[in-house]
XYZ file of C-alpha atoms in Angstrom:
601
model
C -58.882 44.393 1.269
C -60.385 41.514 2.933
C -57.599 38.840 2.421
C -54.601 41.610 3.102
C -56.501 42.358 6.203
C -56.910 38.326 7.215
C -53.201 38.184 6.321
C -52.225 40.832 8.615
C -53.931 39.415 11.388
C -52.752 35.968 10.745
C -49.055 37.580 10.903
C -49.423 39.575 14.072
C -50.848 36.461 15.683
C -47.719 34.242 14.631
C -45.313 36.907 15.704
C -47.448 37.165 19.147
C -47.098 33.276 19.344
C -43.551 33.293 18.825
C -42.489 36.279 20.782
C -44.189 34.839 23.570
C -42.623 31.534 23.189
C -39.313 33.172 23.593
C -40.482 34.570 26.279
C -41.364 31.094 28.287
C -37.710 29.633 26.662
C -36.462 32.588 28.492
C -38.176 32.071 31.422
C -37.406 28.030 31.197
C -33.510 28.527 31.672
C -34.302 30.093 34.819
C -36.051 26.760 35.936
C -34.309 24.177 34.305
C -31.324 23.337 36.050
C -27.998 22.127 34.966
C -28.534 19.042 37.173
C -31.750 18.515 35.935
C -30.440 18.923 32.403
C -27.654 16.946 33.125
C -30.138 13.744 34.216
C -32.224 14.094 31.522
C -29.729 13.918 28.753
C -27.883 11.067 30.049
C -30.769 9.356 30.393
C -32.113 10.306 27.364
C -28.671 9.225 25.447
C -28.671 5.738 27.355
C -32.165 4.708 26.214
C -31.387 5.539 22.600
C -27.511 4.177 22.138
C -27.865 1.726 25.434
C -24.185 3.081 25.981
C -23.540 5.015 29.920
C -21.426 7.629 29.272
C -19.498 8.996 32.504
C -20.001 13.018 32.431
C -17.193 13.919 34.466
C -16.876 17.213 34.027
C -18.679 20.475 35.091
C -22.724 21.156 32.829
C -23.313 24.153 31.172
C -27.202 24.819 30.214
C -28.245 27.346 27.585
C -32.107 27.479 26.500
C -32.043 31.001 25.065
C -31.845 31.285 22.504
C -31.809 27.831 21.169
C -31.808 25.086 23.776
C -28.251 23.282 24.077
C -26.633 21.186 26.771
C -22.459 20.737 27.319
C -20.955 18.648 29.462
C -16.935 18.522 29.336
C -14.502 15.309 29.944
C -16.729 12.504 28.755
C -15.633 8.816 28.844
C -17.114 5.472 27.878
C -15.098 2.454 29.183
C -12.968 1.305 32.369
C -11.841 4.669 32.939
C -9.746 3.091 36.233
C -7.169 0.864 34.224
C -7.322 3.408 31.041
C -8.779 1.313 29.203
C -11.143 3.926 27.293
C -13.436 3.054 24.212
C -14.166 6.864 24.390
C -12.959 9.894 25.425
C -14.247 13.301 24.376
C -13.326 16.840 25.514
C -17.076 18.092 25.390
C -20.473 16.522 24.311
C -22.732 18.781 23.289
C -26.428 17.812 22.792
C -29.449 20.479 20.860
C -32.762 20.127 22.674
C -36.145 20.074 20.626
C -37.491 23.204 20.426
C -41.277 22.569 21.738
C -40.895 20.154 24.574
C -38.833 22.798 26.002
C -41.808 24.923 25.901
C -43.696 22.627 28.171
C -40.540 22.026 30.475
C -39.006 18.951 28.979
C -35.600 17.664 27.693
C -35.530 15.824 24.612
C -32.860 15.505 22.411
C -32.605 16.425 19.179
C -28.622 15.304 18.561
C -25.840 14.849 19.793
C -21.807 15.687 18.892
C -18.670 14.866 20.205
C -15.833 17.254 20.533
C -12.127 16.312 19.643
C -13.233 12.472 20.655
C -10.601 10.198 20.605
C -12.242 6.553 19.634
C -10.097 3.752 20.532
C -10.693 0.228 18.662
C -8.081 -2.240 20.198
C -8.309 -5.474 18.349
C -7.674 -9.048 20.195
C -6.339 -12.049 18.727
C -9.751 -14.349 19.151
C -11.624 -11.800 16.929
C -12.713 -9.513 19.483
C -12.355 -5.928 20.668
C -12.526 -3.519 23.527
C -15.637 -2.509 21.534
C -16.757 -6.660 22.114
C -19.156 -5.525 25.910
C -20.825 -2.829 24.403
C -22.144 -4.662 21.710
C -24.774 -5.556 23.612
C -25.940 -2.412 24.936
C -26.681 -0.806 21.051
C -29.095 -3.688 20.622
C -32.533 -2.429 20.403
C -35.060 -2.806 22.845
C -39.123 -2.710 22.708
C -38.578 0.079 25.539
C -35.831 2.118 23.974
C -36.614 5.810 22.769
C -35.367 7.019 19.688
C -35.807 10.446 20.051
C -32.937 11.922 18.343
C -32.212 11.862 14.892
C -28.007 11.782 14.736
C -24.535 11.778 16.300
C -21.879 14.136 15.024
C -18.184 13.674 15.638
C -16.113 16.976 15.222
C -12.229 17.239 14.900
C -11.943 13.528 16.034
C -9.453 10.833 16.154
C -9.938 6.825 15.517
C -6.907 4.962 16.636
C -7.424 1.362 15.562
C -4.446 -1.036 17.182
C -3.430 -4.588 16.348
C -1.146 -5.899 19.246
C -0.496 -9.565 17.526
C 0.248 -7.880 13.907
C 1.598 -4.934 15.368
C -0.562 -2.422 13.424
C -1.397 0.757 14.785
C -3.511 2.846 12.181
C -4.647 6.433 13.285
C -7.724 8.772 11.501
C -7.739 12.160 12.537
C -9.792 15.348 11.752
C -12.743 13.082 11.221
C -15.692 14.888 10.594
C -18.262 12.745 10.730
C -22.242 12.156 11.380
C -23.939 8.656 12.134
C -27.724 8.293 10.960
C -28.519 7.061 14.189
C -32.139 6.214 13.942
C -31.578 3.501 11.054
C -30.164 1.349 14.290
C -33.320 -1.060 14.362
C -33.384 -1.654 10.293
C -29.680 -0.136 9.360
C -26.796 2.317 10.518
C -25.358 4.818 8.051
C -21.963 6.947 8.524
C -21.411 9.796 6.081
C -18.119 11.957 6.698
C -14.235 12.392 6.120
C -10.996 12.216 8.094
C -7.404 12.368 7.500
C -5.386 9.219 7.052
C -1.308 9.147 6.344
C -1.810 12.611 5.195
C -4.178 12.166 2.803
C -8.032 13.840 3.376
C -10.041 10.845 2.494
C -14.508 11.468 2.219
C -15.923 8.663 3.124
C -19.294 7.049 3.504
C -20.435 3.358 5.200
C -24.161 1.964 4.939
C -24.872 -1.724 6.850
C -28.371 -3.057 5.983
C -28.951 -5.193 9.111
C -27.096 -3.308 12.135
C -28.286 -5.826 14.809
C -27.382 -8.809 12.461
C -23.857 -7.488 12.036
C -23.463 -7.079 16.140
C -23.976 -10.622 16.305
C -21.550 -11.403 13.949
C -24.263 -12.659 11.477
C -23.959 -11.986 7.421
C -25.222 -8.085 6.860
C -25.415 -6.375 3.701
C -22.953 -3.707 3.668
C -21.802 -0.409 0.646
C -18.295 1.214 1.767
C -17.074 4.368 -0.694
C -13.446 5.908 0.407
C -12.662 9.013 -1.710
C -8.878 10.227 -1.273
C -6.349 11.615 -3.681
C -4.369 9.042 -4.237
C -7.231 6.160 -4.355
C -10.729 6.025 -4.843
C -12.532 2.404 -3.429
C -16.174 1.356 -3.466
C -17.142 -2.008 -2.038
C -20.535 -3.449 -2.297
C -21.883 -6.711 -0.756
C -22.401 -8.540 2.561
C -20.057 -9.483 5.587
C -19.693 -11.285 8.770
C -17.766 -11.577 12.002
C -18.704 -14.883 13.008
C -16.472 -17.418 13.619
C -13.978 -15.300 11.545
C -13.810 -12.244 9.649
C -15.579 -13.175 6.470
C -16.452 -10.417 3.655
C -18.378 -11.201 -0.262
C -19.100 -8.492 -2.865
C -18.016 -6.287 -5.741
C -15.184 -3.836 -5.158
C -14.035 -1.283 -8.090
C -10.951 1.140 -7.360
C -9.175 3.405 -9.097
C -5.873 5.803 -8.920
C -4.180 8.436 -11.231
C -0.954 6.706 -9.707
C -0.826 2.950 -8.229
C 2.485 4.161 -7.372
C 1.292 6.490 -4.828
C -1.873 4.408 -4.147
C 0.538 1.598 -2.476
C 2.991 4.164 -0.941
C 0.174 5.337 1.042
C -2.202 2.732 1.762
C 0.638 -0.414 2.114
C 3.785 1.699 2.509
C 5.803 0.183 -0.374
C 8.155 2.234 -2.846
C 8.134 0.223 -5.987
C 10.857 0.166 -8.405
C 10.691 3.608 -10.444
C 9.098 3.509 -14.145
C 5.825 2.605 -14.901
C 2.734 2.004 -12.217
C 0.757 5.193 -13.133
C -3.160 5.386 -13.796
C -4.755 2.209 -12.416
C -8.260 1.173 -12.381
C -9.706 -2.442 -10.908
C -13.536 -4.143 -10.737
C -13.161 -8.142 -9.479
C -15.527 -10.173 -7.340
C -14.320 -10.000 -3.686
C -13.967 -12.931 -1.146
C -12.076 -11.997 2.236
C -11.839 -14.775 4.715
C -9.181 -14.000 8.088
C -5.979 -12.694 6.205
C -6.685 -13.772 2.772
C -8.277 -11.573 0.190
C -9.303 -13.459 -3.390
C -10.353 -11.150 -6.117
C -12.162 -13.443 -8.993
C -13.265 -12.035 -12.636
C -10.887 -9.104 -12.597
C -11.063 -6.506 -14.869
C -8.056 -4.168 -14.393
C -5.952 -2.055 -15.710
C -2.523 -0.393 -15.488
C -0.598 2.415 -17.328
C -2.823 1.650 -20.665
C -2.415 -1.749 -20.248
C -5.906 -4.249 -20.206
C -5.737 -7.529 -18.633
C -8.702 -10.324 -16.873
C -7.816 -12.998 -14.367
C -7.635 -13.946 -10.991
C -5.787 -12.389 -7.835
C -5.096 -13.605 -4.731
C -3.601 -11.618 -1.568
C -2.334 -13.299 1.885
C -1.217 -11.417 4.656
C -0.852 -14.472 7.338
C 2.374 -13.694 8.396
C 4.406 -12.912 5.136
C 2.691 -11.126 2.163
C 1.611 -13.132 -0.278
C 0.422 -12.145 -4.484
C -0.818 -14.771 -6.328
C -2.463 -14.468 -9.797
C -2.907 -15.384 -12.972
C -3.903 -12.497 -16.306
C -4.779 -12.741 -19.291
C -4.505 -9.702 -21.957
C -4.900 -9.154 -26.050
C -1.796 -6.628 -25.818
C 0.811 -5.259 -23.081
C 3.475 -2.881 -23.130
C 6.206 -2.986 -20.718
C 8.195 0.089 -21.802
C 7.337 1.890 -19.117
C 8.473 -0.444 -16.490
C 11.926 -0.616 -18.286
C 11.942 2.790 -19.708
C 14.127 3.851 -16.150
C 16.622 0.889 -16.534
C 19.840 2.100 -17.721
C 22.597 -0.269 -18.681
C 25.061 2.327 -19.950
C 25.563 5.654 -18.899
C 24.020 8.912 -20.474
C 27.257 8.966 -23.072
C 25.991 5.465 -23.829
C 29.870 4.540 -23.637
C 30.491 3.025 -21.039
C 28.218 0.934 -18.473
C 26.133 2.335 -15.617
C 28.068 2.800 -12.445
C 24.900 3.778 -10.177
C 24.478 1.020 -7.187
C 22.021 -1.532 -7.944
C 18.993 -1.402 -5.090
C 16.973 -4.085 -4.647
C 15.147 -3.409 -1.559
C 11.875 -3.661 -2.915
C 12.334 -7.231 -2.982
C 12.288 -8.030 0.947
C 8.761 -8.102 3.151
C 6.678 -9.928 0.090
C 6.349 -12.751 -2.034
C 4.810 -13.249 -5.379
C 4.042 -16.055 -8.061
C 2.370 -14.459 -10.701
C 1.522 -15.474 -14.171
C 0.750 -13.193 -17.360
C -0.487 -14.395 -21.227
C -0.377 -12.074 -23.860
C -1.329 -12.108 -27.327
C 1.135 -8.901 -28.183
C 4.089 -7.892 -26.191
C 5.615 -3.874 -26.987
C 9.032 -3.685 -25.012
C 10.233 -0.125 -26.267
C 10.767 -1.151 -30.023
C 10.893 -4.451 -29.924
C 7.190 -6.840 -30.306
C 6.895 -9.951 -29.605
C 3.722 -12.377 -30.223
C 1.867 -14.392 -28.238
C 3.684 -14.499 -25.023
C 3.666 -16.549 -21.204
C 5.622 -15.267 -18.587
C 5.490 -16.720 -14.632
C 7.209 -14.420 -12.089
C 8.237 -15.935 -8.503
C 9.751 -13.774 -5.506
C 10.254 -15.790 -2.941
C 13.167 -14.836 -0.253
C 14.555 -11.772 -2.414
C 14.696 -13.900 -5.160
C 12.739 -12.896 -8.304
C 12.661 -15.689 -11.216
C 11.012 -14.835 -14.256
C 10.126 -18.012 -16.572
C 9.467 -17.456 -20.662
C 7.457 -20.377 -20.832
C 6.969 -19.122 -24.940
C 7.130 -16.255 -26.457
C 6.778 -15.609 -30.383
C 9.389 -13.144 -31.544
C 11.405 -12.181 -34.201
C 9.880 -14.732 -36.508
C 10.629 -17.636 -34.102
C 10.571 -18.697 -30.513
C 12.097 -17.583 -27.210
C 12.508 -19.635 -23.898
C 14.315 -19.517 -21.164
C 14.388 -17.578 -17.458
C 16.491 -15.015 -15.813
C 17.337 -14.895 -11.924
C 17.595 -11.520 -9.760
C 18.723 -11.775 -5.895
C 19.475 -9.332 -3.191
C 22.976 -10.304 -1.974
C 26.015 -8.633 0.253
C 28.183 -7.450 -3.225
C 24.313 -5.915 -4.192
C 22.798 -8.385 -6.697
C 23.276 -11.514 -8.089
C 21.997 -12.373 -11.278
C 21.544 -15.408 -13.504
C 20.151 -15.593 -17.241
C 19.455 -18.464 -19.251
C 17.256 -17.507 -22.383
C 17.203 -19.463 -25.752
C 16.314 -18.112 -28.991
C 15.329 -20.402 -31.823
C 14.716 -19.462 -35.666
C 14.909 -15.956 -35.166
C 15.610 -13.326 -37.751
C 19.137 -12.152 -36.776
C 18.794 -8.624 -37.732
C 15.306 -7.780 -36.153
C 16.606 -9.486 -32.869
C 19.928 -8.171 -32.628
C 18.643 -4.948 -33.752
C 16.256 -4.568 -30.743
C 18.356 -6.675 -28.193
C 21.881 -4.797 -28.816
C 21.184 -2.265 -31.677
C 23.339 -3.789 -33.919
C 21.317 -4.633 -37.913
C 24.428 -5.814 -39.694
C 24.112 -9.247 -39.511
C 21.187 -11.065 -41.463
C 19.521 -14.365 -41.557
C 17.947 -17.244 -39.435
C 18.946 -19.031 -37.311
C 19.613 -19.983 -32.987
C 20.606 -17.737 -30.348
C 21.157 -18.985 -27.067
C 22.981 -17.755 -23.964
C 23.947 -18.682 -20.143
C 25.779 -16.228 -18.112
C 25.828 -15.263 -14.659
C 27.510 -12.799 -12.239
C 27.716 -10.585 -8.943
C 28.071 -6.821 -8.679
C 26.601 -4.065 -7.039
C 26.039 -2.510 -10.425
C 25.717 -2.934 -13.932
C 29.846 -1.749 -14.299
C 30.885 -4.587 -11.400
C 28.530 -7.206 -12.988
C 29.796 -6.766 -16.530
C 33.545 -7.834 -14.970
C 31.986 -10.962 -12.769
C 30.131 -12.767 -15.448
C 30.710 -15.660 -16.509
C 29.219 -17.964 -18.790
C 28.668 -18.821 -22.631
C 27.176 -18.084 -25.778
C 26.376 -19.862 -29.030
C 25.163 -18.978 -32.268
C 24.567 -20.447 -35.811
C 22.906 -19.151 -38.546
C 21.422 -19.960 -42.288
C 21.315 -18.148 -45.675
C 21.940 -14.566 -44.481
C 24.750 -11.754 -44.666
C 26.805 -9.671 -43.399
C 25.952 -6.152 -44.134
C 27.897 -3.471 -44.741
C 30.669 -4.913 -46.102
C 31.579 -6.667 -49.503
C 34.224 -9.062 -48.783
C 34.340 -10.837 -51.902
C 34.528 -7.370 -53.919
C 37.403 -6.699 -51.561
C 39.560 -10.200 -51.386
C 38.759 -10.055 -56.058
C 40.019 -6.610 -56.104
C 43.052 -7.192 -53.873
C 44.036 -10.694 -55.819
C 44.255 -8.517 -58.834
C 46.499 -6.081 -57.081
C 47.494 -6.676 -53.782
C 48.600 -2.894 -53.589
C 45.817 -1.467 -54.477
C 44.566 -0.433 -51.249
C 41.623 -1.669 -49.201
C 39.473 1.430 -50.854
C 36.483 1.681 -49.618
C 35.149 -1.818 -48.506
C 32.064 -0.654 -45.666
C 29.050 -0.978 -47.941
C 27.571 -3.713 -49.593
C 26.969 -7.218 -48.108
C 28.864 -10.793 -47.372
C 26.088 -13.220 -48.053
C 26.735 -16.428 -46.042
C 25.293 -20.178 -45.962
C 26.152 -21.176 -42.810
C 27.585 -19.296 -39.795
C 29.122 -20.707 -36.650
C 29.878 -18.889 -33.424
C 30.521 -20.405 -29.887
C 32.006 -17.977 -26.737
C 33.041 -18.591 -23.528
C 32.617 -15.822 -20.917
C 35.016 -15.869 -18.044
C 35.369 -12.998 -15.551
C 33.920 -10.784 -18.186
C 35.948 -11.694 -21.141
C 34.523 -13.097 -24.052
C 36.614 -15.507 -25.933
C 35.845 -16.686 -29.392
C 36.504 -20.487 -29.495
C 35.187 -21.282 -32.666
C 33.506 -18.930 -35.306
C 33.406 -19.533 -39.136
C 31.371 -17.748 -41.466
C 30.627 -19.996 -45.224
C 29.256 -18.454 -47.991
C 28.940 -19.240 -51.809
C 32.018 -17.141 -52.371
C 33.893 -16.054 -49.180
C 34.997 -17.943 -46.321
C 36.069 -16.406 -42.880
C 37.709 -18.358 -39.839
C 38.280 -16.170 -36.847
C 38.804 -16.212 -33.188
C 39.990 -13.771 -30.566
C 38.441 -11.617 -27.477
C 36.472 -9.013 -26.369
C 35.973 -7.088 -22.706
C 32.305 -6.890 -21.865
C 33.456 -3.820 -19.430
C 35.598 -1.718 -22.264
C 33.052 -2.918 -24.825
C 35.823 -3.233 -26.934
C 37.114 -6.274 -29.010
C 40.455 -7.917 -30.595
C 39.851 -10.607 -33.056
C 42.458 -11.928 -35.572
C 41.096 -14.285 -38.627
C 41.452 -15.299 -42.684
C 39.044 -14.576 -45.333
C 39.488 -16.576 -48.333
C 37.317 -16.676 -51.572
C 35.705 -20.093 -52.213
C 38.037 -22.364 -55.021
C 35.830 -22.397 -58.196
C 34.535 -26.049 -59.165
C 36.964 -28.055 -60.906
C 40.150 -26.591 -59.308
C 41.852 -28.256 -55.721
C 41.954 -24.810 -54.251
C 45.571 -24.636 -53.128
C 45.700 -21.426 -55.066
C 42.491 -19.956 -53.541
C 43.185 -16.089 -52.447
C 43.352 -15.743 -49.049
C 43.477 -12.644 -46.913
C 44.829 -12.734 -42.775
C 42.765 -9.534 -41.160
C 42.864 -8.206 -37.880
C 39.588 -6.335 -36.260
C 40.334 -3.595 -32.986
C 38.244 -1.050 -31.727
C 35.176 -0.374 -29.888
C 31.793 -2.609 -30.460
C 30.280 0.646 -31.904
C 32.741 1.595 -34.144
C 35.507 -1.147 -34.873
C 38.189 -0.940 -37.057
C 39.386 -3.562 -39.440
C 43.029 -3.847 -40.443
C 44.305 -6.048 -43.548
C 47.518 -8.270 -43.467
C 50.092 -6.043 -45.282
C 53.061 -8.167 -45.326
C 50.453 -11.009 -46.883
C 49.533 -8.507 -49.845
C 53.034 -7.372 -50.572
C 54.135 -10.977 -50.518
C 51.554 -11.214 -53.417
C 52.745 -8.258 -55.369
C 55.342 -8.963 -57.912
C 56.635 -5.311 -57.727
C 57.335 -5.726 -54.522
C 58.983 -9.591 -54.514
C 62.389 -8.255 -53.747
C 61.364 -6.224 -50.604
């Protein structure tokens, strides 16, 4: 009964305490005046930040029942030529609680309502910010009575007069750990940016070193939807911008990452999850990113990067990766049309080739383009101008070797483009398979073309190019067809009918192809086909635009040893038709000749 009684009392006393300090709060707003209030505050928020804020508009005092002083219109800068740092609709400070008791101001903190910070960068390094530098250094006599400053429904409008950048940050919500000023600062908060809510937070080791320009260690974390950034390290401002650390990022979508943060569409397909971690150098315009780690879309690669913005953008870098698949970067390329007959008539856009250069190199020790997989693989791209030229230093596929470049330009028709690629003892039917879709022709051997044209799309191209192609091959076939079967069958009896010939194979020893391309016709100059028991001679054309073809030739079995072959069968044949489905037509006339039912016809 003792202890509930000493607990009673101990309760009534606090409750007496605090009633009757409400009491003298009460009794305080009646003596404090707004002036008074007004004096103290500013003076109070001067000692601490060494900024003087002009309160220009009318004071409102409240001490009951929590101590709180407004004052509305407040500016920091030359408020005569407009030249504002600052300007906030109302500043509202909170007063401690138990120097008011005893008649005294003293802040607690301070926030700024619907601010609108202006940082207007110069072209020697400075800013409107530059004079009052000086004023948040720290003195021996300044106070530090209050613990933050909060910023509430804010704007930051950052402008760049010689680049011509003008970046705004609204809604910021934001509070700055304002007594770290003599060892650090800290800024915890979010804010809008391009649409996108973005939580961020900012912590600088040595606040008075980085005032004077001087190297300050320095943690940035940016947290939006489309990107997420952390940068750790130290930075400078003196002679020039200069910035050292580790930096990590990461996106669901680069796509969207770059859209919002660098305003670029890229070309559709591909550019989806993204994640980077690199040592970080930043000196003036020019950002170097050294043992990179990133990774796009699946895809793992290490290197270098470097990033210039000094007038034109610049990407340079070189990557290095065990395995990369490009499907999805080609996966939205389409040659032909949905029917797959005919080619693609949509306009060729290249617009994402203007405002930014690029000379960028890639290794790979596996290459995956859709079904096609190529070995160990260099590629250099260089955009320069709206020009993009990618280089095939080497690449290992299809059992042997490709080289070569092809050439993509922005022009007044819509695109030029130029391709000269060289294939060299490749297996015919794995690379024509993957290249064109067609697996009926077998063997080794070298592929090479050089064609170019103009167009503003894939349909216009296919009728401006011009250019050639060669081909020769070793020990292989032609599948699909039996010739010798065929020409055997028909010298028995040339009226037998050309049956069913479209199975089987036409094994060859050597095979000879050369093509000239002019305005989108291909013309067959010289093509002969050897093998151990057929021989075929042809020549003719085909129209890249119909994809369609018209060759005429003679297939002839091979004279057995011993014999001067002037009695060898031979068989004239015609091929028509599309490239998907052509037709082949014998001589007639030749095979009636041959029968000697029909001599007297």
């Amino acid at each position: 009964m003792t202890a509930v009684s000493g607990f009673k009392r101990l309760g009534i006393a606090l409750a007496a305490a605090l009633a009757l300090g409400i009491g003298a709060l009460a009794a305080m707003s009646w003596l404090i005046s707004p002036e008074t209030a007004r004096e103290a505050v500013k003076s109070e928020i001067r000692a601490v930040t060494g900024l003087d804020l002009m309160l220009r508009g009318p004071t409102s005092v409240s001490l009951f029942p929590s101590g709180s002083v407004s004052f509305d219109d407040v500016v920091l800068g030359d408020d005569r030529t407009g030249d504002r740092a600052l300007a906030a609709e109302r500043l509202t400070v909170r007063l401690r609680f138990l120097p008011l008791l005893i008649g005294k101001v003293q802040v607690s903190d301070v926030t700024l309502v619907r601010p609108v910070i202006a940082v207007i960068l110069q072209a020697d390094g400075k800013s409107n910010w530059t004079p009052f530098a000086a004023a948040l250094r720290p003195t021996q006599e300044r106070s530090t009575s209050f613990s933050e400053i909060n910023i509430e429904d804010g704007a930051i409008i950052v402008r760049d007069d010689s680049r011509g950048i003008v970046e705004r940050l609204t809604a910021a919500e934001i509070s700055l750990a304002w007594p770290s000023i003599f060892r650090g600062f800290a800024l915890t908060g979010r804010f809008v940016w391009r649409g996108e809510p973005v939580d961020a937070s900012l912590g600088i080791n040595d606040f008075i070193a980085a005032l004077d320009g001087n190297p300050s260690g320095v943690k940035l974390r940016l947290k939006g939807a489309p990107l997420n950034l952390v940068f750790e390290g130290q930075f400078s401002t003196r002679p020039t911008l200069k910035v050292e650390g580790a930096v990590a990022a990461d996106s669901a979508s680069l796509r969207e990452a770059l859209r919002w943060t660098a305003q670029k569409q890229l070309p559709s397909g591909g550019f989806g999850r993204f994640s980077l971690k690199a040592k970080t150098k930043l000196v003036g315009g020019t950002v170097a990113l050294s043992g990179v780690n990133i990774e796009l879309d699946g895809n793992a690669a290490e290197g270098v990067l470097t990033f210039a913005s000094d007038g034109r953008q610049t990407l340079q870098g070189t990557l290095a990766a065990e395995e990369i698949d490009v499907t999805p970067y080609v996966s939205t390329v389409r040659l032909l049309t949905s029917a797959e007959r005919e080619w693609s008539r949509m306009p060729i856009t290249l617009d994402g080739f203007n405002g930014v250069d690029l000379d960028f190199r890639l290794s790979a020790a596996q290459v995956k383009i859709a079904e096609a997989k190529f070995g160990r693989t260099a590629i250099a791209a260089n955009l320069r101008g709206g020009k993009l030229t990618v280089t095939v230093g080497e690449s290992q596929a299809f059992g042997g070797i490709i080289k070569g470049s092809f050439d993509l330009a922005k022009s007044e028709a819509g695109a030029d483009v130029k391709a000269q690629l060289q294939f060299t003892d490749v297996a015919f039917e794995n690379c024509f398979g993957a290249l064109f879709g067609m697996q009926r022709l077998e063997g080794k051997g070298n592929f090479a073309f050089n064609i170019e044209g103009t167009g503003g799309s894939v349909m216009a191209l296919t009728k401006a190019l011009n250019g050639s192609i060669s081909l020769t091959g070793r020990q292989g076939a032609i599948s699909g067809v039996n010739l010798e079967q065929l020409l055997r069958r028909l010298e028995r009896r040339p009226l037998s009918g050309a049956g069913n010939f479209r199975s089987g194979r036409t094994p060859y020893d050597k095979l000879l192809v050369n093509i000239r391309i002019v305005q989108g016709s291909m013309i067959a100059d010289e093509a002969r086909v050897e093998g151990p028991a057929v021989r075929l001679i042809f020549a003719g054309t085909a129209s890249i635009p119909a994809r369609d073809l018209e060759l005429t030739g003679i297939a002839n079995l091979v004279p057995e040893k011993g014999t001067d072959g002037s009695s060898a069968f031979e068989l004239p044949f015609m091929v028509r038709g599309s490239w998907e489905e052509p037709l082949m037509l014998l001589d007639t006339q030749s095979l009636l000749r041959r029968a000697p039912p029909a001599a007297p016809l």
